[in-house]
Amino acid sequence: LKKISNKFSISSERLESKYSRVNEISFTSERKMMSIIYKNKHKQDYTIFSKGAPEILLKRCTKILSDGKIIRLNDNLRREILNQNKIFASDALRVLGFAFKETKNIDKNAETNLVWIGLQAMIDLPKKEVKKAIKECNTAGIKIIMLTGDNPLTAKAVAEQIGLKVGGVVIGNELDNMKNIKLEKKIKSGVNIFARISPIHKLRILEVLKKDNKVAMTGDGLNDSPALKTADIGVCLGSGTDVAKETADIILLDNNFKAYHP
């Protein structure tokens, strides 16, 4: 990505000296992106900064910042960006895309016609105890299913790192068009990773699993509360929201998979 790579940075001090924050379009599991809107203190215009899942954010971009110049984002560049995203994700990296737009007006279409900036790849190493804990769960007959908002390639790579044998992957978009009876068949066939999913998907998977299993469900967000309440055992991470903690049966103070089983 040499020809479209950028060094783009802006400090909080610089933002505060030139811009005032006027609005935030929040992240949700469904949108998989968020934006902050700033007003230029010296001009009557605005700048929108956005971040999110690369494949989602890229669809809202029509231009790209390349070598300090804004040019049209053509199909070749889109493929190059998505390919680099795939390379990062396949290496167990979590990837964010970044974009911006300068505009005279802010309205409901603020997050359209954005200018693509680039990708950021991050690593969140699994705790060293996880691999052993998963092996012990398998020995005890406990089936582990990964539910994540991450890219499916990232999810598969992480599963391989922690010793979770991948039996199949389903993504959120596929779940939207899948009836529960087919979802049940997928799980029975060995599918054990669900990626790019929302809390609503999480609840659906839980309801299907509960037909023939006793299910412990983990979560930490406000939107995870319905699933935590519905599960036979709701497990909230110690870093979770107050609502999730109030709903859960168990709170893990150290956020460690090792504590999920005796």
CSV table of C-alpha atoms in Angstrom, one decimal:
chain,number,residue,atom,x,y,z
A,1,LEU,CA,0.0,0.0,0.0
A,2,LYS,CA,3.0,2.3,-0.5
A,3,LYS,CA,1.2,4.5,-3.0
A,4,ILE,CA,-1.8,5.1,-0.8
A,5,SER,CA,-0.1,5.0,2.6
A,6,ASN,CA,-0.2,8.1,4.8
A,7,LYS,CA,1.2,9.5,8.0
A,8,PHE,CA,-1.9,11.3,9.3
A,9,SER,CA,-1.9,12.5,12.9
A,10,ILE,CA,-3.6,15.3,14.8
A,11,SER,CA,-3.1,16.0,18.5
A,12,SER,CA,-5.9,16.9,20.9
A,13,GLU,CA,-4.2,20.2,21.6
A,14,ARG,CA,-4.3,21.1,17.9
A,15,LEU,CA,-7.9,20.1,17.7
A,16,GLU,CA,-8.9,22.2,20.7
A,17,SER,CA,-7.0,25.3,19.3
A,18,LYS,CA,-8.7,25.2,15.9
A,19,TYR,CA,-11.9,23.3,16.4
A,20,SER,CA,-14.7,22.9,18.9
A,21,ARG,CA,-16.5,19.5,19.2
A,22,VAL,CA,-20.2,19.9,18.3
A,23,ASN,CA,-21.6,16.3,17.9
A,24,GLU,CA,-20.9,12.6,18.1
A,25,ILE,CA,-22.5,9.9,16.0
A,26,SER,CA,-22.1,6.9,18.3
A,27,PHE,CA,-20.8,3.5,17.6
A,28,THR,CA,-23.3,0.6,17.6
A,29,SER,CA,-22.9,-3.1,17.0
A,30,GLU,CA,-25.1,-2.7,13.9
A,31,ARG,CA,-23.3,0.3,12.4
A,32,LYS,CA,-19.8,-0.8,13.3
A,33,MET,CA,-18.5,2.7,13.0
A,34,MET,CA,-18.6,6.1,14.8
A,35,SER,CA,-17.9,9.7,14.0
A,36,ILE,CA,-17.0,13.0,15.8
A,37,ILE,CA,-18.0,16.3,14.3
A,38,TYR,CA,-15.9,19.5,14.9
A,39,LYS,CA,-16.6,23.1,14.0
A,40,ASN,CA,-13.8,25.3,12.8
A,41,LYS,CA,-13.5,28.2,15.2
A,42,HIS,CA,-12.3,30.6,12.6
A,43,LYS,CA,-14.5,29.6,9.6
A,44,GLN,CA,-18.1,28.5,9.1
A,45,ASP,CA,-17.3,24.9,8.2
A,46,TYR,CA,-17.0,21.5,9.9
A,47,THR,CA,-14.7,18.5,9.9
A,48,ILE,CA,-16.0,15.0,10.4
A,49,PHE,CA,-13.6,12.3,11.7
A,50,SER,CA,-14.9,8.7,11.4
A,51,LYS,CA,-13.5,5.2,12.3
A,52,GLY,CA,-14.9,1.7,12.1
A,53,ALA,CA,-14.8,-1.7,10.5
A,54,PRO,CA,-12.8,-1.1,7.3
A,55,GLU,CA,-15.2,-2.9,4.9
A,56,ILE,CA,-18.1,-0.9,6.4
A,57,LEU,CA,-16.4,2.5,6.5
A,58,LEU,CA,-15.0,2.1,3.0
A,59,LYS,CA,-18.5,1.9,1.5
A,60,ARG,CA,-19.1,5.5,2.7
A,61,CYS,CA,-15.9,6.8,1.1
A,62,THR,CA,-15.7,8.3,-2.4
A,63,LYS,CA,-12.2,9.8,-2.2
A,64,ILE,CA,-8.8,8.9,-0.6
A,65,LEU,CA,-5.9,10.9,0.9
A,66,SER,CA,-2.8,9.9,-1.0
A,67,ASP,CA,0.6,11.6,-0.6
A,68,GLY,CA,-1.1,14.6,0.9
A,69,LYS,CA,-3.6,15.0,-2.0
A,70,ILE,CA,-7.3,14.0,-2.1
A,71,ILE,CA,-8.0,11.9,-5.2
A,72,ARG,CA,-10.9,9.7,-6.4
A,73,LEU,CA,-11.2,6.4,-4.7
A,74,ASN,CA,-11.5,4.0,-7.6
A,75,ASP,CA,-12.2,0.2,-7.7
A,76,ASN,CA,-8.5,-0.7,-7.8
A,77,LEU,CA,-7.7,1.2,-4.7
A,78,ARG,CA,-10.7,-0.3,-2.9
A,79,ARG,CA,-9.5,-3.8,-3.7
A,80,GLU,CA,-6.0,-2.9,-2.5
A,81,ILE,CA,-7.4,-1.6,0.8
A,82,LEU,CA,-9.6,-4.6,1.3
A,83,ASN,CA,-6.8,-7.0,0.5
A,84,GLN,CA,-4.5,-5.3,3.0
A,85,ASN,CA,-7.3,-5.5,5.6
A,86,LYS,CA,-7.6,-9.3,4.8
A,87,ILE,CA,-3.8,-9.7,5.3
A,88,PHE,CA,-3.9,-7.9,8.7
A,89,ALA,CA,-7.0,-9.9,9.8
A,90,SER,CA,-5.5,-13.2,8.8
A,91,ASP,CA,-2.6,-12.5,11.1
A,92,ALA,CA,-4.9,-12.2,14.1
A,93,LEU,CA,-4.9,-8.4,14.1
A,94,ARG,CA,-7.9,-6.3,14.8
A,95,VAL,CA,-8.2,-3.6,12.1
A,96,LEU,CA,-9.8,-0.1,12.1
A,97,GLY,CA,-10.4,2.1,9.1
A,98,PHE,CA,-10.2,5.9,9.3
A,99,ALA,CA,-11.8,8.6,7.2
A,100,PHE,CA,-12.7,12.3,7.3
A,101,LYS,CA,-14.7,15.0,5.5
A,102,GLU,CA,-14.7,18.8,5.5
A,103,THR,CA,-18.1,20.3,4.9
A,104,LYS,CA,-20.1,23.5,5.2
A,105,ASN,CA,-23.2,21.7,6.5
A,106,ILE,CA,-23.9,18.8,8.9
A,107,ASP,CA,-27.0,16.8,8.4
A,108,LYS,CA,-28.2,13.2,8.4
A,109,ASN,CA,-25.9,12.5,5.5
A,110,ALA,CA,-22.8,13.6,7.5
A,111,GLU,CA,-21.2,10.1,7.1
A,112,THR,CA,-21.3,10.0,3.3
A,113,ASN,CA,-18.8,10.9,0.7
A,114,LEU,CA,-16.0,10.6,3.2
A,115,VAL,CA,-12.2,10.7,2.4
A,116,TRP,CA,-10.4,7.5,3.2
A,117,ILE,CA,-7.3,8.0,5.4
A,118,GLY,CA,-6.0,4.5,6.1
A,119,LEU,CA,-5.9,1.3,8.2
A,120,GLN,CA,-4.7,0.7,11.7
A,121,ALA,CA,-3.8,-2.9,12.8
A,122,MET,CA,-3.8,-3.7,16.5
A,123,ILE,CA,-3.0,-6.9,18.4
A,124,ASP,CA,-4.7,-8.0,21.5
A,125,LEU,CA,-2.8,-11.1,22.7
A,126,PRO,CA,-4.8,-13.8,24.4
A,127,LYS,CA,-3.9,-14.5,28.0
A,128,LYS,CA,-1.5,-17.4,28.3
A,129,GLU,CA,-3.9,-19.5,30.4
A,130,VAL,CA,-6.5,-19.6,27.7
A,131,LYS,CA,-5.1,-22.5,25.6
A,132,LYS,CA,-4.9,-24.8,28.6
A,133,ALA,CA,-8.3,-23.8,29.8
A,134,ILE,CA,-9.9,-24.6,26.4
A,135,LYS,CA,-8.2,-28.0,26.4
A,136,GLU,CA,-9.6,-28.7,29.8
A,137,CYS,CA,-13.1,-27.6,28.7
A,138,ASN,CA,-12.9,-30.0,25.7
A,139,THR,CA,-11.9,-32.8,28.0
A,140,ALA,CA,-14.8,-32.1,30.3
A,141,GLY,CA,-17.3,-32.1,27.3
A,142,ILE,CA,-17.9,-28.3,27.4
A,143,LYS,CA,-18.3,-26.9,23.9
A,144,ILE,CA,-16.9,-23.5,23.3
A,145,ILE,CA,-18.4,-21.1,20.8
A,146,MET,CA,-16.8,-17.8,19.8
A,147,LEU,CA,-19.1,-14.8,19.3
A,148,THR,CA,-17.4,-11.7,18.2
A,149,GLY,CA,-17.8,-8.4,16.3
A,150,ASP,CA,-14.4,-8.9,14.7
A,151,ASN,CA,-13.6,-9.7,11.1
A,152,PRO,CA,-14.1,-13.5,10.5
A,153,LEU,CA,-10.5,-13.9,9.4
A,154,THR,CA,-9.3,-12.3,12.7
A,155,ALA,CA,-11.6,-14.6,14.6
A,156,LYS,CA,-10.3,-17.7,12.8
A,157,ALA,CA,-6.7,-16.6,13.4
A,158,VAL,CA,-7.3,-16.0,17.1
A,159,ALA,CA,-9.0,-19.4,17.4
A,160,GLU,CA,-5.9,-21.1,16.0
A,161,GLN,CA,-3.7,-19.2,18.5
A,162,ILE,CA,-5.7,-20.4,21.5
A,163,GLY,CA,-6.2,-24.0,20.4
A,164,LEU,CA,-9.9,-23.7,19.5
A,165,LYS,CA,-10.4,-26.0,16.5
A,166,VAL,CA,-12.5,-24.2,13.9
A,167,GLY,CA,-15.5,-26.2,12.8
A,168,GLY,CA,-17.0,-23.5,10.7
A,169,VAL,CA,-17.7,-19.7,10.6
A,170,VAL,CA,-20.9,-17.8,10.1
A,171,ILE,CA,-21.1,-14.0,9.9
A,172,GLY,CA,-23.8,-11.6,11.0
A,173,ASN,CA,-25.1,-10.9,7.4
A,174,GLU,CA,-25.6,-14.6,6.9
A,175,LEU,CA,-27.5,-14.9,10.2
A,176,ASP,CA,-29.9,-12.1,9.1
A,177,ASN,CA,-31.1,-14.3,6.3
A,178,MET,CA,-31.0,-17.6,8.2
A,179,LYS,CA,-34.0,-19.2,10.0
A,180,ASN,CA,-33.4,-20.7,13.4
A,181,ILE,CA,-33.9,-24.2,12.1
A,182,LYS,CA,-30.9,-23.8,9.7
A,183,LEU,CA,-28.9,-22.1,12.4
A,184,GLU,CA,-29.5,-25.1,14.7
A,185,LYS,CA,-28.2,-27.4,11.9
A,186,LYS,CA,-25.1,-25.2,11.4
A,187,ILE,CA,-24.3,-25.5,15.1
A,188,LYS,CA,-24.9,-29.2,15.2
A,189,SER,CA,-22.6,-29.6,12.2
A,190,GLY,CA,-19.8,-28.0,14.1
A,191,VAL,CA,-19.9,-24.3,13.4
A,192,ASN,CA,-18.3,-22.7,16.4
A,193,ILE,CA,-17.4,-19.1,15.3
A,194,PHE,CA,-19.8,-16.3,14.7
A,195,ALA,CA,-18.2,-13.1,13.5
A,196,ARG,CA,-19.3,-9.5,12.8
A,197,ILE,CA,-22.3,-10.2,14.9
A,198,SER,CA,-24.5,-7.8,17.0
A,199,PRO,CA,-26.1,-8.4,20.5
A,200,ILE,CA,-29.3,-9.4,18.7
A,201,HIS,CA,-27.5,-12.1,16.9
A,202,LYS,CA,-26.0,-13.2,20.2
A,203,LEU,CA,-29.4,-13.6,21.7
A,204,ARG,CA,-30.7,-15.6,18.7
A,205,ILE,CA,-27.7,-18.0,18.9
A,206,LEU,CA,-28.3,-18.4,22.7
A,207,GLU,CA,-32.0,-19.3,22.2
A,208,VAL,CA,-31.1,-22.0,19.7
A,209,LEU,CA,-28.4,-23.4,21.9
A,210,LYS,CA,-30.7,-23.6,24.9
A,211,LYS,CA,-33.0,-26.1,23.2
A,212,ASP,CA,-30.6,-28.9,23.9
A,213,ASN,CA,-27.9,-27.4,26.1
A,214,LYS,CA,-27.2,-25.7,29.4
A,215,VAL,CA,-25.5,-22.5,28.3
A,216,ALA,CA,-23.2,-20.0,29.9
A,217,MET,CA,-23.0,-16.7,28.1
A,218,THR,CA,-20.4,-14.0,28.5
A,219,GLY,CA,-20.7,-10.3,27.8
A,220,ASP,CA,-19.9,-6.9,29.1
A,221,GLY,CA,-22.0,-4.3,27.2
A,222,LEU,CA,-25.3,-2.7,27.8
A,223,ASN,CA,-26.7,-4.5,24.8
A,224,ASP,CA,-25.5,-7.8,26.1
A,225,SER,CA,-27.9,-7.7,29.0
A,226,PRO,CA,-30.8,-9.6,27.3
A,227,ALA,CA,-28.5,-12.5,26.4
A,228,LEU,CA,-26.9,-12.5,29.9
A,229,LYS,CA,-30.4,-12.6,31.5
A,230,THR,CA,-31.6,-15.4,29.1
A,231,ALA,CA,-28.6,-17.7,29.5
A,232,ASP,CA,-28.7,-20.4,32.1
A,233,ILE,CA,-25.5,-18.7,33.5
A,234,GLY,CA,-24.8,-15.1,32.6
A,235,VAL,CA,-21.2,-14.2,33.0
A,236,CYS,CA,-20.1,-10.5,32.9
A,237,LEU,CA,-16.5,-9.3,32.6
A,238,GLY,CA,-15.3,-7.1,35.5
A,239,SER,CA,-14.8,-4.3,33.0
A,240,GLY,CA,-18.4,-4.5,31.9
A,241,THR,CA,-21.1,-1.9,32.2
A,242,ASP,CA,-23.2,-1.6,35.4
A,243,VAL,CA,-26.3,-2.8,33.6
A,244,ALA,CA,-24.5,-6.0,32.4
A,245,LYS,CA,-23.2,-6.7,35.9
A,246,GLU,CA,-26.6,-6.3,37.5
A,247,THR,CA,-28.1,-8.8,34.9
A,248,ALA,CA,-25.3,-11.4,35.2
A,249,ASP,CA,-25.2,-14.3,37.6
A,250,ILE,CA,-21.4,-14.2,37.8
A,251,ILE,CA,-18.9,-11.3,37.5
A,252,LEU,CA,-15.3,-12.1,36.6
A,253,LEU,CA,-13.1,-9.6,38.3
A,254,ASP,CA,-10.0,-10.5,36.3
A,255,ASN,CA,-11.5,-11.0,32.9
A,256,ASN,CA,-9.8,-14.3,32.5
A,257,PHE,CA,-11.1,-17.3,30.7
A,258,LYS,CA,-9.4,-19.5,33.3
A,259,ALA,CA,-12.0,-18.4,35.8
A,260,TYR,CA,-14.9,-19.7,33.6
A,261,HIS,CA,-14.4,-23.2,34.8
A,262,PRO,CA,-13.2,-25.0,38.0
